[in-house]
mmCIF file of C-alpha atoms in Angstrom:
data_model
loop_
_atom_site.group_PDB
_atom_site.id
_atom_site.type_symbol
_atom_site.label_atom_id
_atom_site.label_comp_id
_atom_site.label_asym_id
_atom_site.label_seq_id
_atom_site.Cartn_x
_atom_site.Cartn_y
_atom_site.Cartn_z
ATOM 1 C CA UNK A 29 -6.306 -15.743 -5.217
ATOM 2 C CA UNK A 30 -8.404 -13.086 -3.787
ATOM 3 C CA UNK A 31 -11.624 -14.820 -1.767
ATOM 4 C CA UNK A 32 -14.399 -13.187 -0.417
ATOM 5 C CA UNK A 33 -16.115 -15.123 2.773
ATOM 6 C CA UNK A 34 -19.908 -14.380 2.687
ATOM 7 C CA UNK A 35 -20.612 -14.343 6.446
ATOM 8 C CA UNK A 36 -24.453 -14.868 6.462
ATOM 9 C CA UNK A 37 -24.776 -16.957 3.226
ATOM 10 C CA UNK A 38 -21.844 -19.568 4.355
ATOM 11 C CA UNK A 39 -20.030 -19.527 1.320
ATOM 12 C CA UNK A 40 -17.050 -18.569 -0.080
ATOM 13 C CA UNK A 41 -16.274 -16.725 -3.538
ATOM 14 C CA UNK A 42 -13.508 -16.433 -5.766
ATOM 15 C CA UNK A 43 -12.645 -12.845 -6.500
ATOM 16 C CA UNK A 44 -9.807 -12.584 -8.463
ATOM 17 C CA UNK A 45 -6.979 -15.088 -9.591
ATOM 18 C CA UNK A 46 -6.582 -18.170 -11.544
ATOM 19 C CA UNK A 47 -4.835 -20.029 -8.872
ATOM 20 C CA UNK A 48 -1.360 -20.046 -10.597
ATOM 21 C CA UNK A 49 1.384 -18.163 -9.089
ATOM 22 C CA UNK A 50 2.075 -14.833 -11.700
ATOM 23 C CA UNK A 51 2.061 -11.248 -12.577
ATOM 24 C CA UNK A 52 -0.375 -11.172 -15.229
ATOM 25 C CA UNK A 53 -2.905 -8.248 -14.975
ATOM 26 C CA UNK A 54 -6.157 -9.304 -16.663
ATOM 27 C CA UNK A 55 -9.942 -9.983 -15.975
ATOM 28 C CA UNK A 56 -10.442 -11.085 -12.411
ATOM 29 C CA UNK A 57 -10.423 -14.299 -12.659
ATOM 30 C CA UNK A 58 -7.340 -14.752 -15.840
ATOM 31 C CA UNK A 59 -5.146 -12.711 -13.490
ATOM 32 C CA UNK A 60 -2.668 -13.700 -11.172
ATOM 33 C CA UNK A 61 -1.135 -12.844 -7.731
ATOM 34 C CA UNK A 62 2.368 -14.131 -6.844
ATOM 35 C CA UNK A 63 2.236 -13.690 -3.057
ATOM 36 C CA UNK A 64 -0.725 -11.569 -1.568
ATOM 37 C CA UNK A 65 -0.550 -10.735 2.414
ATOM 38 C CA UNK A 66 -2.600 -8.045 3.297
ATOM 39 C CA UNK A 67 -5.547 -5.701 1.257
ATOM 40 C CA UNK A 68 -8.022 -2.619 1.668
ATOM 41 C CA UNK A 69 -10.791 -1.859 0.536
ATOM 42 C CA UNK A 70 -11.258 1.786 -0.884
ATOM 43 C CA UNK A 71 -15.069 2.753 -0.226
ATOM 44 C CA UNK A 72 -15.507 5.812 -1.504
ATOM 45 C CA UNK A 73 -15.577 3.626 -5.318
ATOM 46 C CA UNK A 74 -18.473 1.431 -5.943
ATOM 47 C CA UNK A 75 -18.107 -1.203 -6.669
ATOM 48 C CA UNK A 76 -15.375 -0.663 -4.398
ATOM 49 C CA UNK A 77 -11.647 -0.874 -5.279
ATOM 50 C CA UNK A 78 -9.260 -3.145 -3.611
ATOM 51 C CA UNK A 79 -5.495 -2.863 -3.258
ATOM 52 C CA UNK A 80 -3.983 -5.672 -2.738
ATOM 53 C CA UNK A 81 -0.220 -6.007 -1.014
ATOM 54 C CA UNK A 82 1.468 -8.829 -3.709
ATOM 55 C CA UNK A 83 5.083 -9.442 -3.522
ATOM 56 C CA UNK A 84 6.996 -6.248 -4.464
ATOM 57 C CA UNK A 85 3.975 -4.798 -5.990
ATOM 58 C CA UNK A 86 0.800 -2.734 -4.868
ATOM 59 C CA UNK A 87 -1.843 -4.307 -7.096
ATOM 60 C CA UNK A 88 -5.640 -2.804 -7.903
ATOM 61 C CA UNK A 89 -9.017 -5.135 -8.319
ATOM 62 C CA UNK A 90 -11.179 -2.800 -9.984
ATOM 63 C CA UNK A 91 -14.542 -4.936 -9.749
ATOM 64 C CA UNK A 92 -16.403 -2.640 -11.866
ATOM 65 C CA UNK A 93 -14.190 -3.029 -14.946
ATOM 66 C CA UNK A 94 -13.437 -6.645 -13.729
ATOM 67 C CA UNK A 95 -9.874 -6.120 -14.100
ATOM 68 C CA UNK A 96 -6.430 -6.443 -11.753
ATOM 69 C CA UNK A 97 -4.059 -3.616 -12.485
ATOM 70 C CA UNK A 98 -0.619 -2.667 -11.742
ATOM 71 C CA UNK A 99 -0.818 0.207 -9.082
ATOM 72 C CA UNK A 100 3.076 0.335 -8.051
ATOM 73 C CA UNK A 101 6.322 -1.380 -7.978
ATOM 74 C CA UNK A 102 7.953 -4.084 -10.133
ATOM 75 C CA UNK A 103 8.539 -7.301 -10.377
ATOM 76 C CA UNK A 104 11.836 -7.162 -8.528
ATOM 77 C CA UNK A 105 12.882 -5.589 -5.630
ATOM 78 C CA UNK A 106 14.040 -2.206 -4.665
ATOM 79 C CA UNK A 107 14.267 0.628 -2.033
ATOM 80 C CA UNK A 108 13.514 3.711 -4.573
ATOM 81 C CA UNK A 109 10.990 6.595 -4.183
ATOM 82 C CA UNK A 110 9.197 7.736 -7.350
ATOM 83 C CA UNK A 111 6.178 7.278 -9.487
ATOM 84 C CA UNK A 112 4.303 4.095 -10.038
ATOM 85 C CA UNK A 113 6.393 2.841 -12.624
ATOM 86 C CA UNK A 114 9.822 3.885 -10.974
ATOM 87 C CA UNK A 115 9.012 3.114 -7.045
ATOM 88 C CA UNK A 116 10.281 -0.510 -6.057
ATOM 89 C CA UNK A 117 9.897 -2.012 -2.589
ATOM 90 C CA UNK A 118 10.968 -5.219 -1.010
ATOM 91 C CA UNK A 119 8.038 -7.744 0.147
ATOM 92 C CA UNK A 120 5.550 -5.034 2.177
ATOM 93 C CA UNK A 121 3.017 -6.695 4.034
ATOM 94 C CA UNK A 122 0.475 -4.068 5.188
ATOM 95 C CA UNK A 123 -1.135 -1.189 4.004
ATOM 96 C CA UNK A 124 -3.566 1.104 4.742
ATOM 97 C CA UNK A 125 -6.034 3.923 3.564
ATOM 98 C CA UNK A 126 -6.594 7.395 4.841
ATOM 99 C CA UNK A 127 -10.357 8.483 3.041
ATOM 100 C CA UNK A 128 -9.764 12.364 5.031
ATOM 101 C CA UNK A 129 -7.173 13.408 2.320
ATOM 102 C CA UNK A 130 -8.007 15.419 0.284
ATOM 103 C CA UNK A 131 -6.206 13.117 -2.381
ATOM 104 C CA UNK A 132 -6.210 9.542 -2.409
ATOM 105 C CA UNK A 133 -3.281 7.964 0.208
ATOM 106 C CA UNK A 134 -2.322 4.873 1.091
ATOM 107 C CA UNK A 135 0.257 3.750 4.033
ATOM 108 C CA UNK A 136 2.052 0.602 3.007
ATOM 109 C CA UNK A 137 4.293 -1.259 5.697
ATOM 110 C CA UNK A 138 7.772 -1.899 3.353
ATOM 111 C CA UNK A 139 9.079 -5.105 5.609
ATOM 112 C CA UNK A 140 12.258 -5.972 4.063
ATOM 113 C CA UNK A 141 13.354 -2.614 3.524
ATOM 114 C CA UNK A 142 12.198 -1.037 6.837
ATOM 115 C CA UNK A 143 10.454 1.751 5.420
ATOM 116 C CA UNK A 144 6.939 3.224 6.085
ATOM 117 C CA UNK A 145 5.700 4.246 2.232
ATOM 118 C CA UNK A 146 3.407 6.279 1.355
ATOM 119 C CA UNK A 147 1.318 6.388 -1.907
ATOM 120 C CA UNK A 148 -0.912 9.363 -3.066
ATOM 121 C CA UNK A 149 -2.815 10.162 -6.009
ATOM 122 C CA UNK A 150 -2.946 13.810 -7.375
ATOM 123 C CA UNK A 151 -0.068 16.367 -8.257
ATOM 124 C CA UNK A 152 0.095 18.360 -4.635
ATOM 125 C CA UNK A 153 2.444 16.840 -2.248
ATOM 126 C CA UNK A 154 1.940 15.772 1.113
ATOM 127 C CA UNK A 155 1.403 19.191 3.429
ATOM 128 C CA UNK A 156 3.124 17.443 6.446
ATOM 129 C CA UNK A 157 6.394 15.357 7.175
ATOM 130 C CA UNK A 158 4.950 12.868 10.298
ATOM 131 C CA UNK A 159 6.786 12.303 13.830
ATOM 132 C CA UNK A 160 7.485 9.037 14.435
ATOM 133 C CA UNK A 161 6.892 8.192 18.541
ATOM 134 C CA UNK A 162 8.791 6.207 19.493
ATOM 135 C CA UNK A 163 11.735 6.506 17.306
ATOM 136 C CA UNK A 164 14.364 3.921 16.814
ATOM 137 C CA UNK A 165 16.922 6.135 15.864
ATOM 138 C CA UNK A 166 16.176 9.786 16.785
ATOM 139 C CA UNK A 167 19.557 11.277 14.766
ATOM 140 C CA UNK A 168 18.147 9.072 11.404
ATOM 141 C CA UNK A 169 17.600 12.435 8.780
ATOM 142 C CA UNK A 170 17.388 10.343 5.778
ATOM 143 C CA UNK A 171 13.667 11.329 5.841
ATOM 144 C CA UNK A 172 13.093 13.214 2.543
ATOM 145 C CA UNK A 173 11.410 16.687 2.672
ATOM 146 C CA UNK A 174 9.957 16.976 -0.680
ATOM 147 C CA UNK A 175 7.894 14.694 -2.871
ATOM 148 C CA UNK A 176 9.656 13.373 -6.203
ATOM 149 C CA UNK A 177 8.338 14.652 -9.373
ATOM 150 C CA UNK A 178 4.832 13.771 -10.350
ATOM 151 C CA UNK A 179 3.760 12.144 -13.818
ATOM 152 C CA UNK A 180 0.218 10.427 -14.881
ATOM 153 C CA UNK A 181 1.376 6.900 -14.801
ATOM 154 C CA UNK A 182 -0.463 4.818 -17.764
ATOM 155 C CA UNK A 183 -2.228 2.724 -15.926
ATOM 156 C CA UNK A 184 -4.213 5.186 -13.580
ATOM 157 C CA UNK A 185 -6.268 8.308 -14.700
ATOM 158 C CA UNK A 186 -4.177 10.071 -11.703
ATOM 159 C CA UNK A 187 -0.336 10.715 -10.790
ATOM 160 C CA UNK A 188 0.633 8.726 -7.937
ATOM 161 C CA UNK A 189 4.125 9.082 -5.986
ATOM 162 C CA UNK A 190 5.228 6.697 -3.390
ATOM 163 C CA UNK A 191 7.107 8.350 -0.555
ATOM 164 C CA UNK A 192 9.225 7.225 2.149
ATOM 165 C CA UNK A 193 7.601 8.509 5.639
ATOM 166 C CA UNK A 194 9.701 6.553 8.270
ATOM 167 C CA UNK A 195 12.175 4.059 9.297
ATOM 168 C CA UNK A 196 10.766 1.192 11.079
ATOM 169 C CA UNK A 197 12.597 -1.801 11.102
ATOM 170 C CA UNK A 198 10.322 -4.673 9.858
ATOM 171 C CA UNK A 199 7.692 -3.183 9.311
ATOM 172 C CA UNK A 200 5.201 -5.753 8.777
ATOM 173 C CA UNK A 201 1.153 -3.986 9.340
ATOM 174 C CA UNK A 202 -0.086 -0.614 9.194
ATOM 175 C CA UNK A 203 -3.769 0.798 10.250
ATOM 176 C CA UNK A 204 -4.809 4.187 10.193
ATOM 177 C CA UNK A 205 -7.137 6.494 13.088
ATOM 178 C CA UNK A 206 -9.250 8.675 10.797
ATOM 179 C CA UNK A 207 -10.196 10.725 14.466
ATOM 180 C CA UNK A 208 -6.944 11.483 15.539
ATOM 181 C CA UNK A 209 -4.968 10.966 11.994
ATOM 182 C CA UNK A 210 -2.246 8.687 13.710
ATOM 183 C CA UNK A 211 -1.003 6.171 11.579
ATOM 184 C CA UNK A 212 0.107 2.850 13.543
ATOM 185 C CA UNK A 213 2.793 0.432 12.709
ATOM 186 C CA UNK A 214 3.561 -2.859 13.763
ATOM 187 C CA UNK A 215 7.193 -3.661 13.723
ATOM 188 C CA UNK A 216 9.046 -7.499 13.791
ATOM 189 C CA UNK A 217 10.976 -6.376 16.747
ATOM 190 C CA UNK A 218 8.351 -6.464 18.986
ATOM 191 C CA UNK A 219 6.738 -2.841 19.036
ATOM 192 C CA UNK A 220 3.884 -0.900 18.175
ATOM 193 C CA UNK A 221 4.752 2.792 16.537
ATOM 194 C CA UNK A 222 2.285 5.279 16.060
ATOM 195 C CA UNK A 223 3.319 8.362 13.029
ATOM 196 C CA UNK A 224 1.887 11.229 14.323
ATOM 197 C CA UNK A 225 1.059 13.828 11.381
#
């Protein structure tokens, strides 16, 4: 379940889930989460949007519609690049937003398959490849260059591509500096990296 803890009031509030482990995308409350670790709120929506990290899956609350979506990923596992429907990643635990872009984009902290992902909506790619400081592997050039083709996935009124940024092993949280537009990662092995853009 998603719960919202109402600071001054005391109380806490179901958001969304019906308390059974699933993947069903439904009204808030019908819907289900398998294994959410980490969310963000978008809010520049109102009611705002939340994106919720949930097994292999980014998922969307969209509490004006009263709805959980889909946003990207599957039900299984994978390590692929690609549009909503195609993009599969392996148990990320963090993720982030950056409001300053232009186009909608999220950092998402891909733990099991080392990867820092990023999603975007809109058809232009990313203007800038980030420098990772400090780097694990300085001769690593599997960093790709150009972002995968774009499509308007079904369940979003935009296209959306998730991208691989960087290599961090274990990745397991993300948070971004809107000032400075650094991107820090926290990483299982004991470090803090910071993707410089």
């Amino acid at each position: 379940r998603i719960r919202e803890v109402d600071i001054t009031g005391g109380q806490v509030y179901t958001i969304a889930g019906s308390g059974s482990a699933g993947t069903s995308t439904s009204n808030l409350l019908a819907s289900q989460f398998q294994y959410p670790v980490d969310l963000v709120m978008d809010p520049a929506t109102h009611p705002p949007w939340l994106y919720v990290m949930d097994r292999h899956r980014i998922r969307g609350v969209d509490l004006k519609n009263n709805v959980v979506l889909n946003i990207a990923g599957g039900t299984s596992s994978g390590n692929v690049d690609g549009t909503s429907t195609v993009a599969r990643m392996n148990n990320p635990y963090g993720i982030a937003l950056d409001p300053t872009r232009g186009q909608k984009t999220f950092y998402v902290a891909d733990y099991n398959n080392g990867r820092v992902r990023e999603l975007y909506y809109g058809t232009a790619s990313p203007t800038s490849t980030p420098t990772v400081s400090p780097t694990k592997n300085p001769t690593d050039t599997r960093n790709p260059t150009t972002a995968p083709t774009v499509r308007g996935p079904a369940l979003v009124a935009h296209s959306d591509v998730t991208k691989t940024l960087a290599h961090v092993s274990k990745a397991e949280g993300v948070t971004y500096d809107t000032t400075n537009k650094d991107l820090y990662v926290i990483s299982y092995n004991h470090a803090i990296y910071k993707l410089a853009f």
